Short mmCIF file of C-alpha atoms in Angstrom, two decimals:
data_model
loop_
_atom_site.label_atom_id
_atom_site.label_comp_id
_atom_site.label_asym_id
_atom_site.label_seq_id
_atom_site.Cartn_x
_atom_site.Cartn_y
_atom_site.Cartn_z
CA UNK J 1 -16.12 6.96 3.58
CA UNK J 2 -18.53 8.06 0.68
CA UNK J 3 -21.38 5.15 1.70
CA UNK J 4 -20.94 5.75 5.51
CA UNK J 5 -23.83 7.49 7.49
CA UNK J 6 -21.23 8.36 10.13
CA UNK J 7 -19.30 10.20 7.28
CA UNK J 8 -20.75 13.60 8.28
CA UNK J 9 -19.91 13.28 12.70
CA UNK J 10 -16.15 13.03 11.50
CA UNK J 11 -16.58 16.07 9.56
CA UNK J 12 -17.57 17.67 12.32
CA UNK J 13 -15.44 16.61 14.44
CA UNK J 14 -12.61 17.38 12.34
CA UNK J 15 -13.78 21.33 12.22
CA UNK J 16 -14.74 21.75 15.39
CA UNK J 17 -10.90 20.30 16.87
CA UNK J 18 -9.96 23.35 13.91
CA UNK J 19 -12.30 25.81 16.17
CA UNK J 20 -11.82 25.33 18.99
CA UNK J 21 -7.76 25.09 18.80
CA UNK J 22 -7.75 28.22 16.75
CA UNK J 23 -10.18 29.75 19.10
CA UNK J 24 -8.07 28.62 21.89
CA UNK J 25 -4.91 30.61 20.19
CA UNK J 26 -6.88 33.54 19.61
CA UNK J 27 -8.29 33.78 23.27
CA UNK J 28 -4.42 33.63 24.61
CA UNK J 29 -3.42 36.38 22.50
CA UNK J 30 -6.37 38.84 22.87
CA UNK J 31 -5.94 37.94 26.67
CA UNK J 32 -2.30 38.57 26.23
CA UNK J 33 -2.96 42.35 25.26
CA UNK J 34 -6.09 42.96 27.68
CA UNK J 35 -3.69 42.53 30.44
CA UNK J 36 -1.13 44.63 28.49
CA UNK J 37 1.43 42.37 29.03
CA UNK J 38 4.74 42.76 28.53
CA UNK J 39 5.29 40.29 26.12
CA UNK J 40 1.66 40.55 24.19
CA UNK J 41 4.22 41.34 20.98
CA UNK J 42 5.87 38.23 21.10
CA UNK J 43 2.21 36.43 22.22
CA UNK J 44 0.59 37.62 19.10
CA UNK J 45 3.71 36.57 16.78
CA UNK J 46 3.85 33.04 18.30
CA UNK J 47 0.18 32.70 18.27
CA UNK J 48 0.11 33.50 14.72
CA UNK J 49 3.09 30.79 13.47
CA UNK J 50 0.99 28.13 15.92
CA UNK J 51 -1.82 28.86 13.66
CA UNK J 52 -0.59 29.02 10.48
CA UNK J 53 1.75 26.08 10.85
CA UNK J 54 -1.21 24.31 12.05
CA UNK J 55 -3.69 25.23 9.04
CA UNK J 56 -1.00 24.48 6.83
CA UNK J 57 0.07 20.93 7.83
CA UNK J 58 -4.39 20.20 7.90
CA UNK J 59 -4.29 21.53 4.43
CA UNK J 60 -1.31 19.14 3.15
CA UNK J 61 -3.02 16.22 5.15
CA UNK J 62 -6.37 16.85 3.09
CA UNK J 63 -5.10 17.54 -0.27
CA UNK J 64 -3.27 14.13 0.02
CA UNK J 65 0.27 16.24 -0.24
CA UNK J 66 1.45 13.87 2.83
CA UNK J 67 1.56 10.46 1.95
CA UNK J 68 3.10 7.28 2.72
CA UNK J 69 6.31 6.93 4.39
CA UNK J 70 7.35 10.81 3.35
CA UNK J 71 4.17 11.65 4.81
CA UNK J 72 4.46 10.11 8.31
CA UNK J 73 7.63 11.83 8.58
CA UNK J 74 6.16 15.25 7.84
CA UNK J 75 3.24 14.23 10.27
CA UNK J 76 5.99 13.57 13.49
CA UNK J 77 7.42 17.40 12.05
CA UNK J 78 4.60 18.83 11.97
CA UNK J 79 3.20 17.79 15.89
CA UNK J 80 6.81 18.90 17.38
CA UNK J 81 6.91 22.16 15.45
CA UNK J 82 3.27 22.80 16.79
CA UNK J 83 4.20 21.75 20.25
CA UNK J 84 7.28 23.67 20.38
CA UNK J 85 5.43 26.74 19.24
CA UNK J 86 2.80 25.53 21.69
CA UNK J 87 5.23 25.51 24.86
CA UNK J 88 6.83 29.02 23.98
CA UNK J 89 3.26 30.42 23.99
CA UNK J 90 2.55 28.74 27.10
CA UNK J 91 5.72 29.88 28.51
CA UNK J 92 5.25 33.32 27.49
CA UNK J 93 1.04 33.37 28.57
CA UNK J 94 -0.58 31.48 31.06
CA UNK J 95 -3.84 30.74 28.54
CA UNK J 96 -1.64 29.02 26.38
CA UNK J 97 -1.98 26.05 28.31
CA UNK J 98 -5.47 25.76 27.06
CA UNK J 99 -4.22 24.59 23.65
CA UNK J 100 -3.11 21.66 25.18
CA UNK J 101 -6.99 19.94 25.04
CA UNK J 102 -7.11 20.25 21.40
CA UNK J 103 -3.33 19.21 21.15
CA UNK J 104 -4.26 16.00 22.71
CA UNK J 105 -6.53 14.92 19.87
CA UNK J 106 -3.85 15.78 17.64
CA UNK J 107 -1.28 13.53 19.24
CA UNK J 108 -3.96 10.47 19.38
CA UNK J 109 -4.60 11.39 15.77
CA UNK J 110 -1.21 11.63 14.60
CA UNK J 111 0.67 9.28 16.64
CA UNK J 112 -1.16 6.32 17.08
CA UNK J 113 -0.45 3.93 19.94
CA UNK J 114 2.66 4.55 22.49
CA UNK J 115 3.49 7.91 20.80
CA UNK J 116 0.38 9.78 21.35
CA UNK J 117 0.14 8.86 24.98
CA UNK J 118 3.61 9.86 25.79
CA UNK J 119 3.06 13.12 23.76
CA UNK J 120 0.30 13.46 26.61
CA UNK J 121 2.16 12.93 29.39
CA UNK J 122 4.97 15.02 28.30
CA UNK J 123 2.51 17.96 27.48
CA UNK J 124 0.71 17.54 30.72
CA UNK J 125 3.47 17.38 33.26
CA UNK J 126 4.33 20.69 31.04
CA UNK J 127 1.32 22.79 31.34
CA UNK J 128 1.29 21.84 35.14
CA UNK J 129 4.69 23.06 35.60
CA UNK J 130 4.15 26.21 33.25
CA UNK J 131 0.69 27.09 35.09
CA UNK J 132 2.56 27.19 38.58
CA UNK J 133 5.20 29.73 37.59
CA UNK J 134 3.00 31.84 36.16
CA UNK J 135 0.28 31.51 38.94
CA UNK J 136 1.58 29.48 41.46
CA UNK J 137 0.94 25.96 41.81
CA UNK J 138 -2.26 24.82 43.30
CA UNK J 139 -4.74 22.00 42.94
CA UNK J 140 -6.43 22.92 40.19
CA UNK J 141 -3.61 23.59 38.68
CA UNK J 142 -2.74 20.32 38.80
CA UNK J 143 -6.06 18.52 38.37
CA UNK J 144 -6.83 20.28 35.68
CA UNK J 145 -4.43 18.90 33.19
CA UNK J 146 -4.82 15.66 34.48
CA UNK J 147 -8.37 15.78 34.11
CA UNK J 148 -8.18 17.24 30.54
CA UNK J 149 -5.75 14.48 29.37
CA UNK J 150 -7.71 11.66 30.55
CA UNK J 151 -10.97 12.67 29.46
CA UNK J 152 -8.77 13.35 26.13
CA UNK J 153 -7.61 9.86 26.36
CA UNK J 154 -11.37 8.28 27.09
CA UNK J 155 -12.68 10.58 23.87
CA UNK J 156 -9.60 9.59 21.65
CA UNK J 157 -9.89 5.76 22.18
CA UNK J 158 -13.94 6.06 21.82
CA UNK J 159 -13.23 7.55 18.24
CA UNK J 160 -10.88 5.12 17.44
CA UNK J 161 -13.32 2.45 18.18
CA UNK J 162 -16.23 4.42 17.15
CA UNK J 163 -14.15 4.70 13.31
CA UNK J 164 -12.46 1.30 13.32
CA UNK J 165 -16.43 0.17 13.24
CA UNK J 166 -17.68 2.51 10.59
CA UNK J 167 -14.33 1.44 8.01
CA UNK J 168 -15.74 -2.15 9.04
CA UNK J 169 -19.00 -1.67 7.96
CA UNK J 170 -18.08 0.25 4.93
CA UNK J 171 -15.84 -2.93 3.99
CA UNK J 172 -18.79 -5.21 3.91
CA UNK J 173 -21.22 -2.53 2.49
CA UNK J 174 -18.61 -2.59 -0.29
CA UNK J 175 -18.12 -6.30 -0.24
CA UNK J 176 -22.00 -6.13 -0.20
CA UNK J 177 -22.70 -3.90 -3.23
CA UNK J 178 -19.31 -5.64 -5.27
CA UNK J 179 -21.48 -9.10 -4.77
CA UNK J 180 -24.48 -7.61 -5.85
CA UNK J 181 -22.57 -6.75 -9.18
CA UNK J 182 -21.30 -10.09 -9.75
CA UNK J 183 -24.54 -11.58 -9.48
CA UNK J 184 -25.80 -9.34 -11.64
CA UNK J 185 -23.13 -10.33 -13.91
CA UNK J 186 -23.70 -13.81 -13.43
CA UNK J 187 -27.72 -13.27 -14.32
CA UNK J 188 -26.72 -11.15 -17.66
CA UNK J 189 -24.17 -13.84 -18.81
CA UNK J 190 -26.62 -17.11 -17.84
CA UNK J 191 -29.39 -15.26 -20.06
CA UNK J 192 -27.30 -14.57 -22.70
CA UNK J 193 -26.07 -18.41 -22.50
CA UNK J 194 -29.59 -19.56 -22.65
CA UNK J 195 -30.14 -17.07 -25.37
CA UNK J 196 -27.58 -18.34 -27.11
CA UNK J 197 -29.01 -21.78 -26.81
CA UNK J 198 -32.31 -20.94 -27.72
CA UNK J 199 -30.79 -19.60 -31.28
CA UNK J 200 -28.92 -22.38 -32.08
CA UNK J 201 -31.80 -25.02 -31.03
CA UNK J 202 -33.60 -22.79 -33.90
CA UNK J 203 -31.17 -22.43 -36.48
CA UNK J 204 -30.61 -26.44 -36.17
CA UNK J 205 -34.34 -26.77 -36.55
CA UNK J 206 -34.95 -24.64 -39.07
CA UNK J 207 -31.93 -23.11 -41.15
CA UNK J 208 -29.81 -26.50 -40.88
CA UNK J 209 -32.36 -28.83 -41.46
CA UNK J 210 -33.96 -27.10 -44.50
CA UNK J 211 -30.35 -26.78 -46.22
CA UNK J 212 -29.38 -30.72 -45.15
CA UNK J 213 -32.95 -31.71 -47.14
CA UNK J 214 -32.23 -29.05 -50.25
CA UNK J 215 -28.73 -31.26 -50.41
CA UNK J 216 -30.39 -34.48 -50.39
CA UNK J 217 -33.01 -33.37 -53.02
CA UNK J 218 -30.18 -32.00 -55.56
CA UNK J 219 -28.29 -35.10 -54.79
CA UNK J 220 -31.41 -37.04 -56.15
CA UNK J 221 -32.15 -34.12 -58.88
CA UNK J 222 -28.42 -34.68 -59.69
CA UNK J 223 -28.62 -38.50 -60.88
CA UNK J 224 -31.64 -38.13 -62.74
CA UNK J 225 -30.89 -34.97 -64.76
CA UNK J 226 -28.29 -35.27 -68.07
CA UNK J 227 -25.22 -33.04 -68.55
CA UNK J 228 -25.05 -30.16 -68.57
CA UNK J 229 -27.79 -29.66 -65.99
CA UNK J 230 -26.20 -32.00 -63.80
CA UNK J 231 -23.06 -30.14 -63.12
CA UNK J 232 -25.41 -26.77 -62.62
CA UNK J 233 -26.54 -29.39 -59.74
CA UNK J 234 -23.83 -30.55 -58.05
CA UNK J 235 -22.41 -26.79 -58.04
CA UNK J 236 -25.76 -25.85 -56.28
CA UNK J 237 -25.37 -29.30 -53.85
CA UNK J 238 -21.98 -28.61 -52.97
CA UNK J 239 -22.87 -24.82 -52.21
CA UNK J 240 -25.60 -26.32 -50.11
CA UNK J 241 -23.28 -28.16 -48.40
CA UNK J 242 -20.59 -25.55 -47.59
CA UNK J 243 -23.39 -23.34 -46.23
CA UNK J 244 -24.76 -26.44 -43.78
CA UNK J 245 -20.93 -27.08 -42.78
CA UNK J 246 -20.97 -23.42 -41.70
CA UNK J 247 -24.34 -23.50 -40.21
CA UNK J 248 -23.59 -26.45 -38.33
CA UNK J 249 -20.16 -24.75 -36.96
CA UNK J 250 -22.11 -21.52 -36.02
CA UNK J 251 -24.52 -23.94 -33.81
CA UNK J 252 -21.19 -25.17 -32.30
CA UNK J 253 -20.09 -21.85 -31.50
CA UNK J 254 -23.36 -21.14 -30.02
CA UNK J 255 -23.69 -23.93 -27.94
CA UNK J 256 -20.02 -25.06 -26.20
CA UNK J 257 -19.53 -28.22 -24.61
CA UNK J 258 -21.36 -29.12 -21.56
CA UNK J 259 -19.04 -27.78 -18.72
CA UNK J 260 -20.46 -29.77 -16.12
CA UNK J 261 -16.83 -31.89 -15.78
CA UNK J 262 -14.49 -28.07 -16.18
CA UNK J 263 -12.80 -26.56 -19.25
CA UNK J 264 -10.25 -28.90 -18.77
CA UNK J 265 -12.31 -31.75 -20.09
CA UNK J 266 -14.42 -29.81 -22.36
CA UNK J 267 -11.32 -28.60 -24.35
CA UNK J 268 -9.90 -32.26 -24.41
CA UNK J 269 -13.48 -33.31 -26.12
CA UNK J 270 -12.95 -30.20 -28.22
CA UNK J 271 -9.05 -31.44 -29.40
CA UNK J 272 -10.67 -34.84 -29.88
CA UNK J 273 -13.63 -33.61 -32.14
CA UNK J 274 -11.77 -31.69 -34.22
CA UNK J 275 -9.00 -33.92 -34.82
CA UNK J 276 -11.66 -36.38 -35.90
CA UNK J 277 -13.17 -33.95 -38.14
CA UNK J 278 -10.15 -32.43 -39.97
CA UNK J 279 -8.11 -35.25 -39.84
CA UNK J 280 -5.09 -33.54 -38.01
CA UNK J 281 -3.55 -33.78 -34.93
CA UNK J 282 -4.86 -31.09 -31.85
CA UNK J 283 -3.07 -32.06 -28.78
CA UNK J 284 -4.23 -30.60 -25.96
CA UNK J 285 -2.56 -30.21 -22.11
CA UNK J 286 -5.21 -28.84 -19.89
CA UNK J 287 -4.91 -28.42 -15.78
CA UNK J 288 -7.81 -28.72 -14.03
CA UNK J 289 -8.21 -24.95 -13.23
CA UNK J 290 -11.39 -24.32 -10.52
CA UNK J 291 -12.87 -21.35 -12.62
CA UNK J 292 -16.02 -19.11 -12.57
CA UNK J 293 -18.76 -20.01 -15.29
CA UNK J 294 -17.91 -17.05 -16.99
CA UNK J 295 -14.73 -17.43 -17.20
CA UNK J 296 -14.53 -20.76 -18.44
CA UNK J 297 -17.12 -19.75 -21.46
CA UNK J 298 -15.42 -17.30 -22.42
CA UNK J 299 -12.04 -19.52 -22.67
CA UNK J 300 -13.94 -22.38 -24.37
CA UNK J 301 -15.09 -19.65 -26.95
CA UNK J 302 -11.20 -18.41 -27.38
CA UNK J 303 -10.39 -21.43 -27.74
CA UNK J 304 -12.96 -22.85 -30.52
CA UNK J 305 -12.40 -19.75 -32.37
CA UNK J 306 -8.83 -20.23 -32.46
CA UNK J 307 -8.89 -23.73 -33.48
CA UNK J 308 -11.45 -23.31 -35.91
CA UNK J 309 -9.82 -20.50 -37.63
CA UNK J 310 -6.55 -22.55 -37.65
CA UNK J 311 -7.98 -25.85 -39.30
CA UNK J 312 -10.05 -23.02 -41.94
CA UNK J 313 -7.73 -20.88 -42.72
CA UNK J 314 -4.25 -21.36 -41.94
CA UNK J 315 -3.99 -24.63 -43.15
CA UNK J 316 -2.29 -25.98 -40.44
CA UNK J 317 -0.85 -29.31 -39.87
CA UNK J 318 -0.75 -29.05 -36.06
CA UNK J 319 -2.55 -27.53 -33.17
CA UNK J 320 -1.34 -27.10 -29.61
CA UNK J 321 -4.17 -26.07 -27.05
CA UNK J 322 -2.69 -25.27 -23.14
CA UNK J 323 -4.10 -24.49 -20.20
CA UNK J 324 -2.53 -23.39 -17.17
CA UNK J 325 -2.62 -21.50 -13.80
CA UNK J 326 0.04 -19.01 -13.11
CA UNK J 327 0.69 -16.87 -9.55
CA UNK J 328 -3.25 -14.97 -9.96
CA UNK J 329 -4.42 -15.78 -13.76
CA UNK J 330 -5.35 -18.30 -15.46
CA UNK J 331 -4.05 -18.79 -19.35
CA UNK J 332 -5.18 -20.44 -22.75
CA UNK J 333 -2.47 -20.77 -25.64
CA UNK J 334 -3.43 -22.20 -28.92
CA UNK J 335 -0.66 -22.51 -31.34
CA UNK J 336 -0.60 -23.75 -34.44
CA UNK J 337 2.19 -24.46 -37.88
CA UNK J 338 -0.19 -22.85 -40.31
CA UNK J 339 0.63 -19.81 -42.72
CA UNK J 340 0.00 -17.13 -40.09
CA UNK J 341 -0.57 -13.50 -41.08
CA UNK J 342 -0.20 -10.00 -40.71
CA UNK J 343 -1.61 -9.28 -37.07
CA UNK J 344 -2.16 -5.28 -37.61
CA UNK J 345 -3.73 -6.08 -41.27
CA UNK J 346 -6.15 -8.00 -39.41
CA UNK J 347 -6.74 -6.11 -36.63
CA UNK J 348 -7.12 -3.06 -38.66
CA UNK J 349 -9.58 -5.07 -40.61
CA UNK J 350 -8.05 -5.54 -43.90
CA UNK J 351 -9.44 -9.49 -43.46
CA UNK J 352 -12.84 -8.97 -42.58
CA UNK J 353 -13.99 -12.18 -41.36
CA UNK J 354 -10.72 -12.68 -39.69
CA UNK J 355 -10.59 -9.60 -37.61
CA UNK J 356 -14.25 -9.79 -36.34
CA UNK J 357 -13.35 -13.32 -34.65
CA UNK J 358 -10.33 -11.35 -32.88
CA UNK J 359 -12.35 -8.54 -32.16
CA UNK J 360 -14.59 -10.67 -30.69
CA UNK J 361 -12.13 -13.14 -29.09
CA UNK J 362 -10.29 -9.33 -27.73
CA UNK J 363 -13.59 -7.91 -26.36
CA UNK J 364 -14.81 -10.91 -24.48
CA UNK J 365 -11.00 -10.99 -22.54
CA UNK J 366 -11.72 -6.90 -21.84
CA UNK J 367 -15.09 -7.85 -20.32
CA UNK J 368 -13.21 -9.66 -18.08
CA UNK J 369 -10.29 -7.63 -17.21
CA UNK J 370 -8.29 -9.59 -19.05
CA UNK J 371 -5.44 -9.76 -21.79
CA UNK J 372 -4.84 -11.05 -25.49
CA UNK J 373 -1.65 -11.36 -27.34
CA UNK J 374 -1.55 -12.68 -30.67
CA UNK J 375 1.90 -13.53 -32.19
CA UNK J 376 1.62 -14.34 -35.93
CA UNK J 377 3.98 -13.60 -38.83
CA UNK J 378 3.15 -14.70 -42.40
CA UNK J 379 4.66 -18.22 -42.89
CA UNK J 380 5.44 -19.14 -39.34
CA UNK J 381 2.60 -19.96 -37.74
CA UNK J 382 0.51 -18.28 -34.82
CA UNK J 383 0.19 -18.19 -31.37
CA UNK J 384 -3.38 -16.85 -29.32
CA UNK J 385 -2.37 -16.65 -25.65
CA UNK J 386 -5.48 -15.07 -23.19
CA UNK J 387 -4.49 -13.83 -19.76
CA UNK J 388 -7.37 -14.03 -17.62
CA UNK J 389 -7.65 -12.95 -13.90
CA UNK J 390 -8.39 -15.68 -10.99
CA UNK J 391 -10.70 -13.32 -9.45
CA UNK J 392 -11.84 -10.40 -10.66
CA UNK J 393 -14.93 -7.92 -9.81
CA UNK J 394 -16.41 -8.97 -12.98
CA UNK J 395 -16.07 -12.16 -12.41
CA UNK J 396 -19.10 -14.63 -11.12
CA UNK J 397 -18.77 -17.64 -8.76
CA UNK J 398 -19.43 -20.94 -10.80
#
């Protein structure tokens, strides 16, 4: 939990169950051999396994070796090798029965729910029966275990709680900081929109409006001059008009269709302008699809780019636009009958012009998360489908 202040209490938690249970196993067998007993040999060999099996299994827990369903298996090994090696210590030395506090934690840790309180029971009724053969059974004997489990039980179930709230509140400090972003998002991509506005307001007043009045004066130079001026003229008129045509479908570009009614609709007035302006049929079959803002820019761009480069370039006869929801994505197809072309020639820019609209149409997918696949081959056409996420942390609430 990298953002939670209670991050560093677990830590210590964690090494001071390792302390104290590996103190615990260390005080048995020192103990063992300060009362020279007879089986201090066999203390000090089962002491050390307890340990090391015990270091080992934490070490596979925290490297992430022990993982999903392989690694709740190894988890139940682990706790019955360590309480096997547990009870033949405390069979073979009273002080074994220590390790059965720390052991307790384990079980809660380990086996969550049923398991880890019948692990306690189990070990209890164990270390009662073990304490009164070695030193008869009396009352502490007996409370003392029972004691020691249930204050183990109170601790364990306050951690639980005490972590169950700190993964809570690192959920919504995620949530939190993962909203922040979007809205950030949102802010960049509305200024860039307005940006984008502002430009095109500009060119149209300026750029577009000065080469609209050159082509009106060279149409009236035109009439009034004698060949061969004339046709120096018209040449200059008609390059005046190819660069307004362009202008005029760069302010376009700039500045999509209003989106108040959803890309659905916008792309149906986009089919309809088109085919009205090229003279060819752009049929369009559009779902109402509830989208981000971003989103549906970045779509309406795709699919402008697409279109336009299909009535420019590929001389096609026919354009299909589609829009659809699938299981968690939303996708735009434009297909069209034109000449098509080589798709790694252009991506690798051998077309120049070409391959900066597919960069561009490429990159704004990526910003999203998204996908592009572009089917073309020379004579047969093309096909633009983008793949974008529903939801997606880059995404921005409309």
């Amino acid at each position: 939990m990298p953002h939670s202040t209670l991050a560093p209490v677990f830590i210590g938690l964690h090494f001071g169950l390792h302390a104290l249970l590996i103190g615990l196993a260390g005080f048995a067998v020192v103990r063992a051999f300060v009362a020279s007993s007879p089986v201090a040999a066999w203390t000090l060999v089962v002491g050390v396994a307890f340990v090391a099996v015990y270091l080992a299994g934490a070490w596979a827990a925290r490297s992430g070796r022990a993982a999903g369903s392989s690694g709740r298996t190894f988890a139940v090994v682990w706790v019955a090798a360590l309480t096997l090696l547990w009870a033949v210590l405390t069979w073979l030395t009273p002080e074994g029965a220590y390790l059965v506090f720390p052991l307790f934690f384990l079980y809660l840790h380990v086996l969550p729910g049923a398991g880890g309180v019948a692990a306690i029971v189990v070990t209890t009724a164990f270390s009662i029966l073990a304490l009164g053969l070695h030193l008869r059974f009396s009352v502490g004997g007996v409370i003392g275990p029972l004691v020691g489990a249930g204050v183990a039980l109170l601790i364990g179930l306050a951690y639980r709680a005490l972590r169950r709230e700190a993964e809570e509140r690192e959920r919504l400090l995620t949530e939190l900081i993962r909203t922040r972003q979007q809205l950030a998002e949102t802010e960049r991509e509305q200024g860039a929109l307005a940006e984008r506005a502002r430009l095109a307001r500009e060119i149209h007043d300026t750029v577009a409006q000065g080469l609209s009045s050159i082509q009106m004066l060279l149409r009236a130079a035109e009439r009034d001059t004698p060949e061969p001026g004339a046709g120096y003229l018209k040449l200059a008129r008609e390059t005046a008009a190819d660069s307004l045509s362009d202008t005029r479908q760069i302010i376009r570009e700039l500045t999509p269709a209003r989106l108040d009614d959803g890309l659905a609709a916008a792309l149906r007035r986009l089919g309809q302008e088109q085919s009205d302006r090229a003279s060819l049929p752009v049929e369009v079959a559009a779902e109402h699809v509830d989208l981000p803002m971003v989103t549906q820019t970045a779509l309406l761009r795709i699919a402008q780019g697409s279109v336009s480069n299909a009535i420019r370039h590929a001389d096609a006869t026919w354009i299909v636009v589609e829009l659809a929801r699938e299981d968690d994505a939303v996708s735009l197809v434009v297909r069209d009958n034109g000449q098509g072309f080589d798709v790694s020639s252009a991506v690798a820019g051998s077309h120049e012009a070409d391959s900066f609209g597919l960069q561009a149409m490429r990159e704004r997918v990526e910003q999203l998360d998204g996908a592009l696949a572009i089917i073309s081959v020379p004579g047969d056409g093309t096909t633009i489908t983008a793949r974008l996420p529903l939801s997606t942390e880059r995404g921005a609430s409309s």
